[in-house]
Structure formats: structure tokens, C-alpha cells
PDB file of C-alpha atoms and ligand atoms in Angstrom:
ATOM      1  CA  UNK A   1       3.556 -34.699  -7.706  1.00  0.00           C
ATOM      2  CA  UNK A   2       1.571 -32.376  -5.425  1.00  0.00           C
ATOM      3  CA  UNK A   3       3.989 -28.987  -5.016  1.00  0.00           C
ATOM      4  CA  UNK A   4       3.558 -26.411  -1.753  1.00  0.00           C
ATOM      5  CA  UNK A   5       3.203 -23.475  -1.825  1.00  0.00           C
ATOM      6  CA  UNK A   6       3.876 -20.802   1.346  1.00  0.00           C
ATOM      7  CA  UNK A   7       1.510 -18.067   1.814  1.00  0.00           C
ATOM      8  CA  UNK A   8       3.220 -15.957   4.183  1.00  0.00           C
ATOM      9  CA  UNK A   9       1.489 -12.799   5.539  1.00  0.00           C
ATOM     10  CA  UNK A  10       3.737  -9.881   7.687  1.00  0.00           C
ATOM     11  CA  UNK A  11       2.345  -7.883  10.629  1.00  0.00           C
ATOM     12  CA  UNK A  12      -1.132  -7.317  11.849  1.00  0.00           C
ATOM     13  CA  UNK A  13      -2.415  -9.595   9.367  1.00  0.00           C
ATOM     14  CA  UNK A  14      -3.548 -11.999  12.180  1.00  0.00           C
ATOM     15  CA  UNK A  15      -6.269  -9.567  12.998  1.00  0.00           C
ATOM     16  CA  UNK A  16      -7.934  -9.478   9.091  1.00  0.00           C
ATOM     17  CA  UNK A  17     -11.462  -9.003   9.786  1.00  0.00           C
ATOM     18  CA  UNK A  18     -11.234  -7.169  12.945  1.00  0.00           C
ATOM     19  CA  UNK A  19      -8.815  -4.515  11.939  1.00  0.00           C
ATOM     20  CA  UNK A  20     -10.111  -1.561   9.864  1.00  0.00           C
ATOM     21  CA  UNK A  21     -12.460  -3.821   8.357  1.00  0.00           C
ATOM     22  CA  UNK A  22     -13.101  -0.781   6.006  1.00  0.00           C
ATOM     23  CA  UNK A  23      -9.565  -1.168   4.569  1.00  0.00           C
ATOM     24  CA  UNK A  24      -9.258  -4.840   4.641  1.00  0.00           C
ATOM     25  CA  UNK A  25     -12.691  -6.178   4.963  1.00  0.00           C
ATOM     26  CA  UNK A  26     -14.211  -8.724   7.525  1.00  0.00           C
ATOM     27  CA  UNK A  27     -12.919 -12.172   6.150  1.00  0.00           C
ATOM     28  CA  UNK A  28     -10.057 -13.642   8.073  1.00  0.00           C
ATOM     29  CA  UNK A  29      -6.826 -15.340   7.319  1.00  0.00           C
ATOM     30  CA  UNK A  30      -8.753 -18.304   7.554  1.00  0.00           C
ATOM     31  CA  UNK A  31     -10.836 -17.543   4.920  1.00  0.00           C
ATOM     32  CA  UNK A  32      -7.541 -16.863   2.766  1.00  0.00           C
ATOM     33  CA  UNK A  33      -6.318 -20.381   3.733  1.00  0.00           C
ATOM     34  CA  UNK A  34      -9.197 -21.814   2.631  1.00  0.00           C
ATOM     35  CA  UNK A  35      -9.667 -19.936  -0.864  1.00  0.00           C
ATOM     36  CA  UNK A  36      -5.805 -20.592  -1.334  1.00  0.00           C
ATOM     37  CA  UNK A  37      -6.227 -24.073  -0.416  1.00  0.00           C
ATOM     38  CA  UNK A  38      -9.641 -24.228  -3.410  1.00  0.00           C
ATOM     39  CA  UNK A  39      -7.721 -22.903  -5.733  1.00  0.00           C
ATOM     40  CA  UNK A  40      -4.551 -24.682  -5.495  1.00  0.00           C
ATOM     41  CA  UNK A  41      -6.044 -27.974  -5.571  1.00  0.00           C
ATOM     42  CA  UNK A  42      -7.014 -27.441  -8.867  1.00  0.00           C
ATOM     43  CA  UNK A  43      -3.901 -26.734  -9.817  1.00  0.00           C
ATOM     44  CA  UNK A  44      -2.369 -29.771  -8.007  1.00  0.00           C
ATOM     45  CA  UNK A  45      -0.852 -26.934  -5.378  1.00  0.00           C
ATOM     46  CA  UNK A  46      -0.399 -27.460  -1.613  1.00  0.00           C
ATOM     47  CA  UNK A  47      -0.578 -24.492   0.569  1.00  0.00           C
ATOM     48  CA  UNK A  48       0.822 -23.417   4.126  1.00  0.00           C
ATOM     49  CA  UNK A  49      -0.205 -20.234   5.498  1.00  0.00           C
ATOM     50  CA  UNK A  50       1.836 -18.933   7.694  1.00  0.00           C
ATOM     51  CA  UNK A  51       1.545 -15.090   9.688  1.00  0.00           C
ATOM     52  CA  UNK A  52       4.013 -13.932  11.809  1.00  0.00           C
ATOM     53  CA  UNK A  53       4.465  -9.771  13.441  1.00  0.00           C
ATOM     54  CA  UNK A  54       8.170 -10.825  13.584  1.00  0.00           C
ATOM     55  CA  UNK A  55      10.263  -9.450  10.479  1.00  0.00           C
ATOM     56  CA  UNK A  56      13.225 -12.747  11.570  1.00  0.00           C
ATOM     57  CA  UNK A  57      10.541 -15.053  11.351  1.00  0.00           C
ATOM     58  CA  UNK A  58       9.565 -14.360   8.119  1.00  0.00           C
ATOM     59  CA  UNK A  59      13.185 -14.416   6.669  1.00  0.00           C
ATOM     60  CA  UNK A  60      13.815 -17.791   8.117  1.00  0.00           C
ATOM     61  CA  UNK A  61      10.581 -19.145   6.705  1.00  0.00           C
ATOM     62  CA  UNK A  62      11.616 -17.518   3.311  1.00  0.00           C
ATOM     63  CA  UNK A  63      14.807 -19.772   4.155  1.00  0.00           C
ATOM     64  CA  UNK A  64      12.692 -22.586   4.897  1.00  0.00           C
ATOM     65  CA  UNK A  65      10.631 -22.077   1.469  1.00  0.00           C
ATOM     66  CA  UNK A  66      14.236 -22.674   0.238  1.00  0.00           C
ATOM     67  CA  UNK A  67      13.916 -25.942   0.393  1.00  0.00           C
ATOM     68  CA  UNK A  68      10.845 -27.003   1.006  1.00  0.00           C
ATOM     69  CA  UNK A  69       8.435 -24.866  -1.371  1.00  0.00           C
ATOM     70  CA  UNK A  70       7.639 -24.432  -5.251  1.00  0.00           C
ATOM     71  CA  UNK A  71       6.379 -20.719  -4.857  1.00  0.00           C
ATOM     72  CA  UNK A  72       5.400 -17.582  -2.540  1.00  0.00           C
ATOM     73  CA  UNK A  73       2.857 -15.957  -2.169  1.00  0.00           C
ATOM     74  CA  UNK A  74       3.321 -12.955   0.354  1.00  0.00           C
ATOM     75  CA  UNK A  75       1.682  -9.966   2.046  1.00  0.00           C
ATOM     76  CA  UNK A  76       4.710  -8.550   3.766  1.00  0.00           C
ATOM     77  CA  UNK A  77       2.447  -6.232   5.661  1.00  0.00           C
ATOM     78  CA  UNK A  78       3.860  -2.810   6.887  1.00  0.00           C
ATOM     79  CA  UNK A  79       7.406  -4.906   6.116  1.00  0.00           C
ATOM     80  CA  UNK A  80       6.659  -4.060   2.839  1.00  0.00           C
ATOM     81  CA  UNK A  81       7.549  -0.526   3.078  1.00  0.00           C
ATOM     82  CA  UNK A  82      11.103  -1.415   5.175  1.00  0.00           C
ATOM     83  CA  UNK A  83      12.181  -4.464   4.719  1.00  0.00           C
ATOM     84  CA  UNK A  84      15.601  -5.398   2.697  1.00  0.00           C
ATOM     85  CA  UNK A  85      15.800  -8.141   4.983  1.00  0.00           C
ATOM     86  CA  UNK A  86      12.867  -9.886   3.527  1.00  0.00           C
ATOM     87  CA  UNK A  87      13.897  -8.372   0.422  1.00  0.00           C
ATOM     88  CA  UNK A  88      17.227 -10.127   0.426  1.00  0.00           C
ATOM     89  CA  UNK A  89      15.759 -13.464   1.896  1.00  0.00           C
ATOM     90  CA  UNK A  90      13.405 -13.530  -1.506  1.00  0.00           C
ATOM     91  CA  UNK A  91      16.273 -12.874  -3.524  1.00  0.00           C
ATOM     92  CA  UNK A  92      17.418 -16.345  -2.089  1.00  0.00           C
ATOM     93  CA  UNK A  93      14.535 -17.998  -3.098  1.00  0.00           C
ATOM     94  CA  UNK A  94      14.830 -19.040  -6.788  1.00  0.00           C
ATOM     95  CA  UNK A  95      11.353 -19.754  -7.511  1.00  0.00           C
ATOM     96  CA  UNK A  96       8.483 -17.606  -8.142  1.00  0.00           C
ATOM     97  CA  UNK A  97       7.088 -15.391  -5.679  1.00  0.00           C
ATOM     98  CA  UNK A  98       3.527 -13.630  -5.851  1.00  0.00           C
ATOM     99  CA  UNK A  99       3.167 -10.197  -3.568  1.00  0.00           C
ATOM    100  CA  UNK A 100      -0.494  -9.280  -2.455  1.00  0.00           C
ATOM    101  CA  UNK A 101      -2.251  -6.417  -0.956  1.00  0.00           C
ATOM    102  CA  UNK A 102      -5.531  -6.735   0.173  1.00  0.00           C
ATOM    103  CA  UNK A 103      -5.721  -2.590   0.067  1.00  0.00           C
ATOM    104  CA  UNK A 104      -5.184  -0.297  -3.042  1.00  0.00           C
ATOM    105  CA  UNK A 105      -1.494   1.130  -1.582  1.00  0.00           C
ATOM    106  CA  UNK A 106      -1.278   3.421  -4.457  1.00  0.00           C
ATOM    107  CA  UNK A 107      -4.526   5.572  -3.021  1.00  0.00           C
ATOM    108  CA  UNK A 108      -3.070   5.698   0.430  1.00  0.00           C
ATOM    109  CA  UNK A 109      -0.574   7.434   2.265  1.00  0.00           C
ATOM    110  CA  UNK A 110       2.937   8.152   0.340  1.00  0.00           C
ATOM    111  CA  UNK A 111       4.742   5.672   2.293  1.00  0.00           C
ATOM    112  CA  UNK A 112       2.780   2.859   1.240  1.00  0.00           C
ATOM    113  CA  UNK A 113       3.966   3.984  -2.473  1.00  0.00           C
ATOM    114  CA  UNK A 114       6.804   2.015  -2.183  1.00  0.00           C
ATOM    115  CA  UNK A 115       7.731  -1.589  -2.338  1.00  0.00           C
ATOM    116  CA  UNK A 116      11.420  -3.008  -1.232  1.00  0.00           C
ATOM    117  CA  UNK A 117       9.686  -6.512  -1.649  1.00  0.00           C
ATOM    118  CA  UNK A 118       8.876  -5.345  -5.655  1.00  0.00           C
ATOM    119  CA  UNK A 119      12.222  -5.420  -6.383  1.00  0.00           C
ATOM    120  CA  UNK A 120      11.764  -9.361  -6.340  1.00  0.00           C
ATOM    121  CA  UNK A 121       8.262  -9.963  -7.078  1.00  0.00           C
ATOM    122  CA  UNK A 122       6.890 -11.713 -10.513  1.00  0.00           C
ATOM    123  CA  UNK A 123       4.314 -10.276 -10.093  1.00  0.00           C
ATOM    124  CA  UNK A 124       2.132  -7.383  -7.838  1.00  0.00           C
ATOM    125  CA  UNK A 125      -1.521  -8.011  -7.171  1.00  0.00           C
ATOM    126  CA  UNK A 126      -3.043  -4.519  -5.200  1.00  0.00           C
ATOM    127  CA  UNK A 127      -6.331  -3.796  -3.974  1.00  0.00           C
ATOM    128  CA  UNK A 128      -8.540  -7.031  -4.817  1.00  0.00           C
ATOM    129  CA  UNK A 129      -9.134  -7.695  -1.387  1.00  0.00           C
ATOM    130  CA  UNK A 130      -8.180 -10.919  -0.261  1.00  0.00           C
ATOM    131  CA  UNK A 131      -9.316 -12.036  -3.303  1.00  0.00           C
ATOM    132  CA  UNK A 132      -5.527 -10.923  -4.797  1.00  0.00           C
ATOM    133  CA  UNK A 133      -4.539 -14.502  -3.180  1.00  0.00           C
ATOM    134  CA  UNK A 134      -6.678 -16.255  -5.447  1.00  0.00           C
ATOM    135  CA  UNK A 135      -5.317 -14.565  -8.301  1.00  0.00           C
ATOM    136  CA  UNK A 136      -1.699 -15.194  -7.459  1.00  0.00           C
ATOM    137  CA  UNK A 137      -2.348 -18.618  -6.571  1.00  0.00           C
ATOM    138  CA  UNK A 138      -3.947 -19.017 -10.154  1.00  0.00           C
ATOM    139  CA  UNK A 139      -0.753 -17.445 -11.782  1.00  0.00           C
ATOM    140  CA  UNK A 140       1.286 -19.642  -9.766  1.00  0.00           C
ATOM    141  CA  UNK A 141      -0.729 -22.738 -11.030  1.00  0.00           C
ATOM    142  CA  UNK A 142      -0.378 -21.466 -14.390  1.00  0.00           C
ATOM    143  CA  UNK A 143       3.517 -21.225 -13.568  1.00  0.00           C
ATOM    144  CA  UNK A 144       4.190 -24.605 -12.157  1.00  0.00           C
ATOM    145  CA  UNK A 145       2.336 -26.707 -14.593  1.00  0.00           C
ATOM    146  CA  UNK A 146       4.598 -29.585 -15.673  1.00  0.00           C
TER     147      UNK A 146
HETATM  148  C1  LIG B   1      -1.071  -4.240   3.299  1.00  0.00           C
HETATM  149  C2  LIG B   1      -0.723  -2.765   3.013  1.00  0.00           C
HETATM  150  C3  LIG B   1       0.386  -2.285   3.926  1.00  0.00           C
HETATM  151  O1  LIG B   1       0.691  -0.930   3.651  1.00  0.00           O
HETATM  152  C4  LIG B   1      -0.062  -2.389   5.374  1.00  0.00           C
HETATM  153  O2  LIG B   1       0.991  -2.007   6.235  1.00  0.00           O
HETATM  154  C5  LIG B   1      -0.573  -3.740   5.729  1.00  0.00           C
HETATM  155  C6  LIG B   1      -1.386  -4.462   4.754  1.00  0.00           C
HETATM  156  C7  LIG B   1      -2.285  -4.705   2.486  1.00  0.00           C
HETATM  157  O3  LIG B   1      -2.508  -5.913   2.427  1.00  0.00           O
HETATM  158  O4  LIG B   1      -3.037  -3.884   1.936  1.00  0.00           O
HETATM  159  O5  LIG B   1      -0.407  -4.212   6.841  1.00  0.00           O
HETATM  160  O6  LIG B   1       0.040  -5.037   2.915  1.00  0.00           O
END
């Protein structure tokens, strides 16, 4: 049976491609629908982006994911640095969960250093462009398989 994954992306990310294209690069979150979408299907994966600025709306799809999902995949965005809220929502979620950067934190300001959201995470994928999606999706294949 064909599982879902959610691919949920935190604040700003609705302008990949237009915003500081030299941090993030010009490809959109379409583009990362699409590539998630490729590379789940040969895994037998469903996905459902979703992007929201709102830090409640991601909980409550985390919530949703609950029920309704095999696996995460998330960019929490500048939530990342803040968030037990999300952090806590995750911890709720008993199945695996990918985190993603598009950017290499670790080179950038101090703040982006550190993680509330890799307190939960499997596993980290940094600074692979949107191309860390891919990967993670691939893990989670490897994951799920019955
Ligand atoms: C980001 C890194 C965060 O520090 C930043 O706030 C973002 C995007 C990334 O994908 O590189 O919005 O999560």
C-alpha cells in the first residue's frame, strides 16, 4: 500500500527562488514537490507539501501527520532556531522524521548553529540545496520498505 509522506517547509520558504537566490538558489517549492514526488514513487511514497509562515500551523499539521502520514520530512525555516513548539509536536509523531536545509547553517551566523528541531530528527541533511529533499526522501524509502 502506497504510504504519504508530509514535506512541510516553515517561514519564507514560499519565496525559494526569489529570496537570496545566492543562499537558496532559484528553484521553487514546486520544483521540491516535484523531485519529492520522483523520488517517492519509486519508493511506493506519496507526498504532500505543505508551507506555512505560521509556527500553529505547522504544529497542527505535525498533529495531522499523526494520523494520517508514514514520515516527515521538514525545513522548519527560521522555526528551526526557536521552536519547542514544533519540537514538542515532532516528539508526538512516532514515525520517522527527516530535517533539511537547503543552506550550509554551520557556515552562517551563530544562531543558525543550533537546532531545537535536532533534538527529534533521524536524521539532518545541511547544505545540498534542495537537493537534501531528495536525499531524505530516499532514506525514508529505505526506512519504510515492508
Ligand atoms: C533554512 C536555514 C534557516 O536558518 C533559515 O531561517 C531558513 C532556511 C535553510 O533551508 O537553509 O529560512 O532552514
Amino acid at each position: 500500500m502506497t504510504k504519504l509522506i508530509f514535506v512541510l517547509n516553515g517561514p519564507n520558504l514560499n519565496l525559494l527562488g526569489k529570496r537570496q537566490p545566492e543562499i537558496y538558489g532559484r528553484e521553487t517549492l514546486e520544483d521540491v514537490e516535484r523531485n519529492c514526488a520522483k523520488v517517492g514513487a519509486g519508493f511506493g511514497l506519496d507526498v504532500r507539501l505543505l508551507q506555512s509562515n505560521h509556527e500553529g500551523q505547522i504544529v497542527d499539521w505535525i498533529h495531522e501527520a499523526r494520523e494520517a502520514a508514514a514520515g516527515i520530512v521538514i525545513n522548519p525555516g527560521a522555526f528551526t532556531h526557536t521552536s519547542v513548539a514544533i519540537l514538542d509536536a515532532l516528539n508526538a509523531f512516532e514515525g520517522p522524521v527527516f530535517e533539511v536545509h537547503i543552506s550550509q547553517v554551520h557556515k552562517r551566523e551563530a544562531f543558525r548553529h543550533h537546532s531545537y528541531v535536532s533534538m527529534r530528527s533521524d536524521g539532518i541533511i545541511v547544505g545540498c540545496g534542495i537537493e537534501g529533499y531528495e536525499l531524505a526522501m530516499r532514506r525514508l524509502g529505505t526506512l519504510l520498505a515492508d
